[in-house]
Short mmCIF file of C-alpha atoms and ligand atoms in Angstrom, two decimals:
data_model
loop_
_atom_site.label_atom_id
_atom_site.label_comp_id
_atom_site.label_asym_id
_atom_site.label_seq_id
_atom_site.Cartn_x
_atom_site.Cartn_y
_atom_site.Cartn_z
CA MET A 1 60.58 -0.22 -16.68
CA GLU A 2 58.90 -3.41 -16.77
CA GLY A 3 54.98 -2.90 -17.19
CA TYR A 4 54.30 -4.78 -14.20
CA GLU A 5 56.40 -1.93 -12.30
CA VAL A 6 53.87 0.57 -13.47
CA ILE A 7 51.61 -0.41 -11.28
CA PHE A 8 53.87 0.04 -8.26
CA ALA A 9 56.03 3.02 -9.19
CA GLY A 10 55.15 6.59 -7.74
CA SER A 11 52.03 6.82 -6.44
CA ASN A 12 50.63 4.82 -9.54
CA PHE A 13 48.67 1.95 -6.51
CA ILE A 14 47.72 4.36 -4.49
CA ARG A 15 45.94 6.10 -7.64
CA LEU A 16 44.80 3.05 -8.28
CA LEU A 17 43.19 2.50 -5.06
CA SER A 18 41.71 5.47 -5.21
CA GLY A 19 40.28 5.65 -8.08
CA LEU A 20 38.87 1.64 -6.74
CA TRP A 21 37.29 3.63 -3.76
CA VAL A 22 35.62 6.04 -6.55
CA THR A 23 33.65 3.51 -7.95
CA VAL A 24 32.69 1.59 -5.29
CA ARG A 25 31.75 4.59 -3.50
CA ILE A 26 29.27 6.03 -5.98
CA SER A 27 28.04 2.51 -6.31
CA LEU A 28 27.72 2.08 -2.28
CA ILE A 29 25.52 5.49 -2.72
CA SER A 30 23.93 4.91 -5.86
CA ILE A 31 22.96 1.14 -4.21
CA GLY A 32 22.13 2.47 -0.71
CA PHE A 33 19.22 4.97 -2.86
CA SER A 34 18.12 1.88 -4.80
CA LEU A 35 16.73 0.60 -2.34
CA ILE A 36 15.25 2.60 0.03
CA PHE A 37 13.65 3.70 -3.35
CA GLY A 38 13.47 0.68 -4.47
CA PHE A 39 11.34 -0.93 -1.83
CA ILE A 40 9.16 2.09 -2.00
CA VAL A 41 8.09 1.57 -5.29
CA GLY A 42 7.95 -1.99 -5.19
CA ILE A 43 5.50 -2.47 -2.33
CA ALA A 44 3.25 0.39 -4.17
CA MET A 45 3.77 -2.15 -7.38
CA THR A 46 1.85 -4.82 -4.82
CA GLY A 47 -1.10 -2.00 -4.42
CA ARG A 48 -4.56 -2.05 -5.28
CA SER A 49 -4.08 1.28 -7.10
CA PRO A 50 -4.17 0.31 -11.34
CA LEU A 51 -3.26 3.67 -11.97
CA ILE A 52 0.40 3.52 -9.49
CA LYS A 53 1.05 0.21 -10.54
CA ALA A 54 0.81 1.23 -14.72
CA LEU A 55 3.12 4.40 -13.57
CA CYS A 56 5.37 2.09 -12.22
CA ARG A 57 5.79 0.05 -15.15
CA VAL A 58 5.82 2.64 -17.72
CA TYR A 59 9.10 3.65 -15.40
CA LEU A 60 10.73 -0.02 -15.12
CA GLU A 61 9.79 -0.09 -18.46
CA ILE A 62 11.69 2.81 -19.48
CA VAL A 63 14.37 2.83 -17.31
CA ARG A 64 14.90 -0.98 -18.90
CA MET A 65 14.75 0.32 -23.06
CA ILE A 66 17.41 2.66 -22.31
CA PRO A 67 21.34 1.73 -21.83
CA GLN A 68 22.43 3.41 -19.00
CA LEU A 69 25.48 5.07 -20.72
CA VAL A 70 22.91 6.79 -22.69
CA TRP A 71 21.20 8.10 -19.25
CA LEU A 72 24.03 9.40 -18.18
CA PHE A 73 25.32 10.81 -20.86
CA ILE A 74 21.45 12.45 -21.59
CA MET A 75 22.06 13.47 -17.21
CA TYR A 76 25.20 15.15 -17.34
CA PHE A 77 25.35 16.64 -21.19
CA GLY A 78 21.80 17.33 -21.45
CA VAL A 79 19.68 17.74 -17.92
CA THR A 80 23.01 20.00 -16.55
CA ARG A 81 22.95 22.54 -19.91
CA MET A 82 19.27 23.11 -20.02
CA THR A 83 18.84 23.60 -16.59
CA GLY A 84 21.55 25.66 -16.29
CA LEU A 85 22.19 23.23 -12.45
CA ASN A 86 25.68 22.14 -12.03
CA LEU A 87 26.72 18.43 -11.35
CA SER A 88 29.44 17.31 -10.94
CA GLY A 89 29.79 14.12 -12.76
CA GLU A 90 29.63 11.99 -9.50
CA ALA A 91 26.27 13.79 -9.34
CA ALA A 92 24.99 12.56 -12.20
CA SER A 93 26.39 9.16 -12.29
CA VAL A 94 24.66 8.50 -8.53
CA ILE A 95 20.97 10.38 -10.01
CA VAL A 96 21.49 7.80 -13.02
CA PHE A 97 22.22 4.81 -11.20
CA THR A 98 19.81 5.45 -8.16
CA ILE A 99 17.03 5.98 -11.60
CA TRP A 100 18.09 2.56 -12.96
CA GLY A 101 19.23 0.61 -9.26
CA ALA A 102 15.46 1.82 -8.00
CA ALA A 103 13.64 0.70 -10.60
CA GLU A 104 15.85 -2.86 -11.02
CA THR A 105 14.86 -3.23 -7.28
CA ALA A 106 11.16 -2.13 -7.06
CA ASP A 107 10.90 -5.41 -9.57
CA LEU A 108 12.45 -7.60 -7.62
CA VAL A 109 10.64 -6.93 -4.28
CA ARG A 110 7.62 -6.74 -6.18
CA SER A 111 7.70 -10.13 -7.76
CA ALA A 112 9.83 -11.32 -4.11
CA PHE A 113 6.07 -10.15 -2.53
CA GLN A 114 3.49 -11.60 -5.16
CA SER A 115 5.84 -14.94 -4.69
CA VAL A 116 4.43 -15.52 -1.20
CA PRO A 117 1.11 -17.74 -1.50
CA VAL A 118 -2.28 -15.39 -1.48
CA HIS A 119 -3.37 -17.91 1.57
CA GLN A 120 -0.17 -17.11 3.46
CA PHE A 121 -1.29 -13.96 3.84
CA GLU A 122 -5.16 -14.71 3.67
CA SER A 123 -4.48 -17.09 7.24
CA GLY A 124 -2.39 -14.00 8.92
CA ARG A 125 -5.19 -12.03 8.67
CA ALA A 126 -7.65 -14.92 10.43
CA LEU A 127 -5.80 -15.16 13.17
CA GLY A 128 -6.11 -11.03 14.05
CA LEU A 129 -3.17 -9.74 12.74
CA SER A 130 -2.77 -6.50 11.71
CA GLN A 131 -1.47 -5.62 8.75
CA PHE A 132 1.29 -4.20 9.93
CA GLN A 133 1.96 -7.85 12.37
CA LEU A 134 0.79 -9.49 9.28
CA TYR A 135 3.29 -7.78 6.83
CA PHE A 136 6.28 -7.55 9.48
CA PHE A 137 5.56 -11.10 10.95
CA VAL A 138 4.75 -13.17 7.90
CA ILE A 139 5.69 -11.79 4.42
CA LEU A 140 8.42 -9.50 4.65
CA PRO A 141 10.37 -12.44 6.04
CA GLN A 142 9.00 -14.92 3.11
CA ALA A 143 10.20 -12.50 0.32
CA VAL A 144 13.37 -11.57 1.95
CA LYS A 145 14.55 -14.88 1.88
CA ASN A 146 13.44 -14.63 -2.25
CA LEU A 147 14.84 -11.13 -2.09
CA PHE A 148 18.51 -11.05 -1.54
CA PRO A 149 20.21 -13.68 -3.25
CA ASN A 150 18.69 -11.17 -6.29
CA ILE A 151 19.24 -7.86 -4.44
CA ILE A 152 23.02 -8.85 -4.22
CA ASN A 153 22.93 -9.94 -8.41
CA LEU A 154 21.73 -6.98 -9.11
CA ALA A 155 24.99 -4.58 -6.87
CA THR A 156 27.26 -6.60 -8.88
CA ARG A 157 25.29 -5.69 -12.01
CA MET A 158 25.62 -2.05 -10.96
CA ILE A 159 29.54 -1.65 -9.85
CA LYS A 160 30.28 -3.76 -12.94
CA THR A 161 28.20 -0.97 -14.66
CA THR A 162 30.23 1.86 -12.86
CA ALA A 163 33.15 1.85 -15.50
CA LEU A 164 30.78 3.84 -17.89
CA ILE A 165 31.07 7.04 -15.81
CA SER A 166 34.58 7.81 -17.14
CA LEU A 167 33.22 8.79 -20.33
CA ILE A 168 31.63 11.69 -18.68
CA GLY A 169 34.47 11.93 -17.22
CA VAL A 170 34.60 10.75 -12.89
CA THR A 171 38.21 9.25 -12.20
CA GLU A 172 36.93 5.94 -10.75
CA VAL A 173 39.10 3.03 -10.96
CA LEU A 174 39.30 2.71 -14.95
CA LYS A 175 39.76 6.23 -15.67
CA VAL A 176 43.16 6.53 -13.31
CA GLY A 177 44.17 2.86 -15.13
CA LYS A 178 44.16 4.88 -18.38
CA GLN A 179 45.83 7.84 -17.03
CA VAL A 180 48.38 5.49 -15.74
CA ILE A 181 49.07 3.96 -19.25
CA ASP A 182 49.12 7.33 -20.78
CA ALA A 183 51.87 8.51 -18.83
CA ASN A 184 54.34 5.52 -18.97
CA ARG A 185 53.63 5.12 -22.76
CA TYR A 186 56.97 5.52 -23.38
CA ASP A 187 58.93 3.71 -19.96
CA ALA A 188 56.77 0.37 -20.59
CA PRO A 189 54.40 0.25 -23.84
CA ASP A 190 53.26 -3.00 -22.31
CA ALA A 191 51.83 -2.01 -19.35
CA ALA A 192 48.33 -1.53 -20.35
CA LEU A 193 47.98 -5.84 -20.09
CA TRP A 194 49.33 -5.23 -16.32
CA VAL A 195 47.65 -2.53 -15.59
CA TYR A 196 44.62 -3.48 -16.47
CA GLY A 197 45.10 -6.97 -15.47
CA ALA A 198 45.68 -4.98 -11.78
CA ILE A 199 42.03 -3.65 -11.71
CA PHE A 200 40.82 -6.69 -12.98
CA LEU A 201 41.62 -8.54 -10.22
CA MET A 202 40.08 -5.27 -8.01
CA TYR A 203 36.72 -5.60 -9.64
CA PHE A 204 37.10 -9.59 -8.96
CA ALA A 205 38.03 -8.54 -5.08
CA VAL A 206 35.57 -6.45 -4.63
CA CYS A 207 32.36 -8.61 -6.44
CA PHE A 208 33.06 -11.75 -5.97
CA PRO A 209 32.68 -12.01 -1.60
CA LEU A 210 29.13 -10.81 -2.43
CA SER A 211 28.90 -13.14 -5.39
CA LEU A 212 30.14 -16.03 -2.87
CA LEU A 213 26.91 -14.57 -0.81
CA SER A 214 24.21 -14.55 -2.98
CA ARG A 215 25.75 -17.85 -3.44
CA ARG A 216 25.91 -19.18 0.17
CA LEU A 217 22.25 -17.69 0.58
CA THR A 218 20.65 -19.60 -2.37
CA GLU A 219 21.72 -22.67 -1.08
CA ARG A 220 20.28 -21.78 2.83
CA LYS A 221 16.96 -21.27 0.29
CA GLU A 222 17.11 -24.96 -0.37
CA MET B 1 -29.13 -13.33 25.17
CA SER B 2 -29.69 -16.57 23.10
CA GLY B 3 -27.79 -19.53 23.07
CA ASN B 4 -26.85 -18.90 19.75
CA ILE B 5 -23.28 -18.27 19.00
CA ILE B 6 -23.62 -17.20 15.36
CA GLU B 7 -26.28 -15.79 13.84
CA ILE B 8 -26.55 -15.28 9.75
CA ARG B 9 -30.02 -12.87 8.90
CA HIS B 10 -30.26 -12.54 5.77
CA LEU B 11 -26.93 -12.28 4.15
CA ARG B 12 -26.39 -10.97 0.50
CA LYS B 13 -23.10 -11.64 -0.56
CA ALA B 14 -22.21 -11.11 -4.38
CA PHE B 15 -18.94 -10.84 -6.74
CA GLY B 16 -20.07 -8.17 -8.83
CA ASP B 17 -22.62 -9.24 -10.31
CA HIS B 18 -22.31 -12.79 -9.37
CA VAL B 19 -25.05 -13.36 -6.59
CA ILE B 20 -23.72 -16.18 -4.27
CA PHE B 21 -26.43 -15.34 -1.69
CA SER B 22 -29.71 -13.57 -1.88
CA ASP B 23 -30.68 -14.42 1.27
CA LEU B 24 -29.20 -17.16 3.22
CA SER B 25 -30.63 -17.34 7.17
CA LEU B 26 -28.40 -19.71 9.26
CA THR B 27 -27.47 -20.31 13.25
CA VAL B 28 -25.65 -21.90 15.36
CA LYS B 29 -25.93 -22.26 18.53
CA LYS B 30 -23.01 -23.03 21.54
CA GLY B 31 -21.73 -26.35 21.78
CA GLU B 32 -22.39 -26.65 18.43
CA THR B 33 -21.06 -29.42 15.31
CA VAL B 34 -22.82 -27.69 11.92
CA VAL B 35 -21.60 -29.36 8.97
CA ILE B 36 -21.61 -27.93 5.89
CA ILE B 37 -22.03 -29.75 3.17
CA GLY B 38 -22.72 -28.68 -0.74
CA PRO B 39 -21.89 -29.26 -4.38
CA SER B 40 -18.35 -27.76 -5.70
CA GLY B 41 -19.21 -23.89 -6.26
CA CYS B 42 -22.72 -23.44 -4.12
CA GLY B 43 -21.10 -21.36 -2.23
CA LYS B 44 -19.27 -22.84 1.23
CA SER B 45 -16.08 -21.39 1.19
CA THR B 46 -17.55 -18.03 0.44
CA LEU B 47 -19.66 -18.35 3.42
CA LEU B 48 -16.87 -19.14 6.00
CA ARG B 49 -15.32 -16.51 4.44
CA CYS B 50 -18.02 -13.77 5.05
CA LEU B 51 -18.12 -14.70 8.19
CA ASN B 52 -14.54 -13.65 9.69
CA GLY B 53 -14.48 -10.95 7.95
CA LEU B 54 -12.33 -12.27 4.61
CA GLU B 55 -15.18 -11.00 1.95
CA PRO B 56 -16.71 -8.67 2.36
CA ILE B 57 -20.76 -8.66 2.12
CA GLN B 58 -22.95 -6.97 0.82
CA GLY B 59 -26.17 -7.27 2.63
CA GLY B 60 -27.98 -8.47 5.70
CA THR B 61 -26.11 -9.44 9.56
CA ILE B 62 -24.15 -11.10 11.26
CA TYR B 63 -24.41 -11.88 15.37
CA LEU B 64 -21.65 -12.88 16.58
CA ASN B 65 -22.93 -13.90 20.79
CA GLY B 66 -25.90 -11.75 19.95
CA LYS B 67 -23.85 -8.45 18.81
CA PRO B 68 -23.71 -7.55 15.39
CA LEU B 69 -20.00 -8.11 13.35
CA GLU B 70 -18.76 -4.41 12.67
CA TYR B 71 -16.18 -4.80 9.45
CA GLY B 72 -13.82 -1.88 10.83
CA ARG B 73 -10.02 -2.45 11.18
CA LYS B 74 -10.05 -3.16 14.34
CA SER B 75 -13.19 -4.72 14.67
CA LEU B 76 -12.07 -7.23 12.46
CA VAL B 77 -8.77 -7.53 14.70
CA LYS B 78 -11.39 -8.87 17.32
CA ILE B 79 -13.65 -11.40 15.64
CA ARG B 80 -11.15 -13.00 14.07
CA GLN B 81 -10.09 -14.14 18.06
CA LYS B 82 -13.62 -15.35 18.55
CA ILE B 83 -13.97 -17.16 14.98
CA GLY B 84 -10.94 -19.59 14.47
CA MET B 85 -10.03 -20.63 10.66
CA VAL B 86 -9.11 -23.74 8.98
CA PHE B 87 -8.43 -23.56 5.66
CA GLN B 88 -8.00 -26.40 3.03
CA ASN B 89 -4.27 -25.73 1.67
CA TYR B 90 -1.20 -25.76 4.59
CA ASP B 91 -1.07 -22.77 5.75
CA LEU B 92 1.37 -22.85 8.25
CA PHE B 93 3.66 -20.11 8.15
CA PRO B 94 6.81 -21.21 7.10
CA ASN B 95 9.28 -18.99 8.89
CA MET B 96 7.88 -20.11 11.59
CA THR B 97 8.90 -23.46 13.72
CA VAL B 98 5.63 -25.09 15.11
CA LEU B 99 5.36 -23.48 18.21
CA GLN B 100 6.23 -19.77 16.79
CA ASN B 101 3.25 -20.53 14.49
CA ILE B 102 0.91 -21.62 17.53
CA LEU B 103 2.74 -18.61 19.46
CA LEU B 104 1.92 -15.97 17.53
CA SER B 105 -1.38 -14.76 17.57
CA PRO B 106 -1.99 -15.07 21.09
CA VAL B 107 1.39 -12.96 21.52
CA LYS B 108 1.39 -9.85 19.59
CA VAL B 109 -1.91 -9.96 18.79
CA GLN B 110 -3.82 -10.62 22.29
CA LYS B 111 -0.98 -9.96 23.79
CA ARG B 112 -0.85 -12.61 26.72
CA ASN B 113 2.03 -13.61 28.72
CA ARG B 114 4.64 -15.75 26.11
CA ARG B 115 5.69 -18.26 28.86
CA GLU B 116 1.89 -18.74 29.97
CA ALA B 117 1.01 -19.02 26.22
CA LYS B 118 3.48 -21.66 25.42
CA GLU B 119 2.67 -23.68 28.23
CA GLU B 120 -0.94 -23.95 26.81
CA ALA B 121 0.28 -24.15 23.62
CA GLU B 122 2.27 -27.48 24.73
CA GLN B 123 -0.45 -29.57 25.97
CA LEU B 124 -2.60 -28.80 22.70
CA LEU B 125 0.17 -29.73 20.73
CA GLU B 126 0.59 -33.29 23.64
CA LYS B 127 -3.66 -33.57 22.95
CA VAL B 128 -3.19 -33.19 19.69
CA GLY B 129 0.40 -35.68 19.42
CA LEU B 130 2.54 -33.17 18.42
CA ARG B 131 4.71 -32.54 21.31
CA GLU B 132 7.90 -33.58 20.13
CA LYS B 133 7.19 -31.47 17.20
CA ALA B 134 7.06 -27.75 18.81
CA ASP B 135 10.43 -27.29 17.18
CA ALA B 136 10.04 -28.43 14.16
CA TYR B 137 9.38 -26.59 10.65
CA PRO B 138 6.40 -27.01 8.34
CA ASP B 139 8.83 -28.39 5.69
CA ALA B 140 9.39 -31.07 8.21
CA LEU B 141 5.89 -31.78 8.45
CA SER B 142 3.08 -33.97 6.53
CA GLY B 143 0.42 -32.40 5.96
CA GLY B 144 -2.07 -34.82 8.50
CA GLN B 145 0.01 -33.53 11.40
CA LYS B 146 0.42 -29.70 9.35
CA GLN B 147 -3.44 -29.28 9.71
CA ARG B 148 -3.44 -30.49 12.95
CA THR B 149 -0.67 -27.69 14.40
CA ALA B 150 -3.09 -25.66 12.11
CA ILE B 151 -6.11 -26.31 14.73
CA VAL B 152 -4.03 -25.95 17.22
CA ARG B 153 -3.00 -22.98 16.87
CA SER B 154 -7.06 -21.62 16.19
CA LEU B 155 -7.70 -23.05 19.31
CA ILE B 156 -5.08 -21.33 21.63
CA MET B 157 -6.75 -18.23 21.00
CA HIS B 158 -9.82 -19.38 23.10
CA PRO B 159 -12.56 -18.45 19.88
CA ASP B 160 -16.16 -18.45 20.71
CA ILE B 161 -16.02 -21.12 17.00
CA LEU B 162 -13.68 -22.30 14.88
CA LEU B 163 -14.75 -23.06 11.00
CA LEU B 164 -13.21 -25.74 9.34
CA ASP B 165 -12.64 -25.52 5.18
CA GLU B 166 -12.17 -29.14 4.24
CA ILE B 167 -9.14 -29.28 6.12
CA THR B 168 -8.63 -32.99 4.64
CA ALA B 169 -8.89 -32.32 1.39
CA ALA B 170 -6.00 -32.09 0.46
CA LEU B 171 -4.45 -34.96 2.52
CA ASP B 172 -3.54 -38.37 1.79
CA PRO B 173 -6.34 -40.85 2.61
CA GLU B 174 -4.06 -42.46 5.49
CA MET B 175 -3.85 -38.67 7.20
CA VAL B 176 -7.27 -38.52 6.72
CA HIS B 177 -8.07 -39.94 10.05
CA GLU B 178 -5.39 -37.93 12.04
CA VAL B 179 -6.93 -35.15 11.56
CA LEU B 180 -9.99 -35.98 11.72
CA ASP B 181 -10.06 -37.62 15.34
CA VAL B 182 -8.97 -34.93 16.67
CA VAL B 183 -11.85 -33.12 15.46
CA MET B 184 -14.21 -35.20 16.36
CA GLU B 185 -13.00 -34.82 20.09
CA LEU B 186 -13.51 -31.50 19.81
CA SER B 187 -16.75 -31.84 18.75
CA ARG B 188 -17.35 -34.08 21.54
CA ASN B 189 -16.08 -31.68 23.78
CA GLY B 190 -18.61 -28.72 22.95
CA THR B 191 -17.00 -26.85 20.76
CA ALA B 192 -19.21 -25.24 18.90
CA MET B 193 -17.76 -25.62 14.71
CA LEU B 194 -19.03 -24.98 11.79
CA ILE B 195 -17.60 -27.50 9.10
CA VAL B 196 -17.00 -28.04 5.21
CA THR B 197 -16.39 -31.36 4.04
CA HIS B 198 -16.99 -33.59 1.52
CA GLU B 199 -16.18 -36.87 3.84
CA MET B 200 -19.75 -37.80 4.62
CA ALA B 201 -18.76 -40.20 6.82
CA PHE B 202 -17.34 -38.21 9.09
CA ALA B 203 -20.14 -35.42 8.82
CA GLU B 204 -22.60 -38.27 9.78
CA ALA B 205 -20.66 -38.83 13.56
CA ALA B 206 -19.11 -35.26 14.25
CA ALA B 207 -22.70 -33.28 12.95
CA ASP B 208 -25.30 -32.12 15.31
CA ARG B 209 -26.19 -30.84 12.33
CA VAL B 210 -26.43 -30.67 8.54
CA ILE B 211 -27.33 -27.72 6.12
CA PHE B 212 -27.33 -28.96 2.65
CA LEU B 213 -26.06 -25.98 1.00
CA ASP B 214 -27.30 -25.62 -3.53
CA GLY B 215 -27.89 -22.93 -5.76
CA GLY B 216 -26.71 -20.00 -2.89
CA ARG B 217 -30.45 -21.84 -0.49
CA ILE B 218 -30.33 -24.39 2.29
CA LEU B 219 -31.60 -26.29 0.38
CA GLU B 220 -31.79 -29.12 3.45
CA GLU B 221 -31.22 -28.98 7.01
CA GLY B 222 -31.24 -31.85 9.40
CA GLU B 223 -30.50 -34.53 12.18
CA PRO B 224 -27.35 -36.40 10.30
CA GLN B 225 -28.94 -39.97 10.45
CA ALA B 226 -32.13 -38.07 8.65
CA PHE B 227 -30.80 -36.14 6.26
CA PHE B 228 -27.82 -39.16 5.11
CA HIS B 229 -30.91 -42.26 5.09
CA SER B 230 -33.66 -40.51 4.11
CA PRO B 231 -32.70 -37.27 2.64
CA GLN B 232 -35.82 -34.76 1.70
CA THR B 233 -35.36 -33.77 -1.84
CA GLU B 234 -34.16 -34.91 -4.67
CA ARG B 235 -31.44 -32.56 -5.78
CA ALA B 236 -29.94 -33.92 -1.93
CA ARG B 237 -30.65 -37.22 -3.46
CA ARG B 238 -28.46 -37.10 -6.16
CA PHE B 239 -25.87 -35.42 -4.34
CA LEU B 240 -25.24 -38.20 -2.07
CA SER B 241 -25.31 -40.79 -4.18
CA ALA B 242 -22.34 -39.31 -5.82
CA PHE B 243 -20.27 -40.63 -2.88
CA THR B 244 -21.16 -44.36 -2.86
CA TYR B 245 -20.00 -46.22 -5.63
CA SER B 246 -22.79 -48.22 -7.10
CA GLU B 247 -22.03 -50.66 -10.55
CA SER B 248 -24.46 -49.56 -13.23
N1 ATP C 301 -12.99 -13.80 -5.05
C1 ATP C 301 -13.64 -14.00 -5.63
N2 ATP C 301 -14.11 -13.64 -6.87
C2 ATP C 301 -14.99 -14.07 -7.87
N3 ATP C 301 -16.24 -15.00 -7.92
C3 ATP C 301 -15.30 -15.98 -6.41
C4 ATP C 301 -14.41 -14.75 -6.50
N4 ATP C 301 -13.96 -16.21 -5.14
C5 ATP C 301 -15.54 -17.27 -5.23
N5 ATP C 301 -15.88 -17.18 -6.36
C6 ATP C 301 -17.05 -17.85 -7.05
O1 ATP C 301 -18.06 -17.69 -6.00
C7 ATP C 301 -18.88 -18.93 -6.13
C8 ATP C 301 -18.69 -19.74 -4.73
O2 ATP C 301 -17.67 -20.24 -4.08
P1 ATP C 301 -16.72 -20.85 -3.07
O3 ATP C 301 -15.52 -21.05 -3.62
O4 ATP C 301 -17.21 -20.63 -2.36
O5 ATP C 301 -17.57 -22.62 -3.06
P2 ATP C 301 -17.45 -23.86 -2.22
O6 ATP C 301 -18.73 -23.53 -2.43
O7 ATP C 301 -16.12 -23.79 -1.66
O8 ATP C 301 -16.96 -24.68 -3.58
P3 ATP C 301 -15.67 -25.75 -3.46
O9 ATP C 301 -16.33 -27.17 -2.98
O10 ATP C 301 -15.04 -26.03 -5.00
O11 ATP C 301 -14.39 -25.83 -2.53
C9 ATP C 301 -18.51 -19.91 -7.39
O12 ATP C 301 -18.88 -19.75 -8.16
C10 ATP C 301 -16.72 -19.14 -7.38
O13 ATP C 301 -15.98 -19.34 -8.43
MG1 MG C 302 -14.49 -24.06 -1.11
#
């Protein structure tokens, strides 16, 4: 069998696609949670309490300092064993990616709000707007404009980083690819290039539209 | 009720240990244009900001139409509809058109009918020569046009008094005039105003009364003619002489 035939042999392609779906599903769920928690933490970071600000800062720094793979191992092998909690690989992945994504989102939200000049807040207040009206009509629309492209870039980064979760036993697209290659090791020794090539295209198909969207939004800003 | 729109009695304002005003009193009567001048850092902006509650005060009372101001959330919203303010920075909201900027607070804060407010907005824009800019975004306006829009945005609330804080200070010289013309017109029509400016010729023309602020106190106060041509204090004389170029 030729290498490229392996991709479509049997149910291989369907399996690859369902692996891709695992990747996309975990990414989407993590990104969704990240946005929710990230906004909350980010707004807390722009608030007045120095204690809350410091705590958020520490959280962000710790998350950033340690590689995602280490977090995955800590969560899947460490925490699970220690607490006796029976986390699936997929659940552990979602938790780790949410902890990471929320920290990054929070930082983006914080800087987006802080990039709105002080006098915008003041002239809004001087017009008698309530706190809610001020944020809803004036501040948020300005903040989101800067925020949107950055959030999409983060989402792309998260999708790519999910490749790591194959290492804690989640059968996402990369893992499926490896299984397919292994199963055909003797029939088609050069399958690896083709299968990984196909996976390359799959990642590309998911991430490229996002990157386009981000570029569109950045351009419109100028 | 007295004819005082604003009455400040024994105002005390400090930033931490830094006392700006220890005991400042000042009134603005109905229809009066009062111009405040004074050296940089003497507290002109701070005074205006105290009046519409952007700065908390540490003592004294401010009366608006004879009623003491309260600083709760609800009352602040009311105060700010009665006291309009325009700043030095172009402070239009960049995410909204000129018309949307102007309509935001009459519609959302005062809950006025949008169509009625829009008609008034268009009339006001006409008056300041910006009728055709109604749908433009602030980015597309010159500094002078932005400030005229900001004035309209305050006026549409029908405030009892307008506070203007160096609204021409950031403008190119050729645009100063068009903005001051609008303010002059308001002054003539009896809009009560408290104006901080460094435009001395304008101050003299527009003011009913000039206040010279220095070191947190009113050092001198009087009719513009008298103040500008025969200031009583040495401090005021020196301050004013800095604005006239003379070869030494
Ligand atoms: N938020 C603040 N915190 C601490 N100090 C402040 C604050 N705002 C103003 N000050 C101080 O209060 C004093 C008065 O400032 P203010 O801006 O009222 O001066 P001003 O008369 O408007 O000056 P200018 O002509 O330069 O605008 C200054 O010494 C300034 O440093
Ligand atoms: Mg000032």
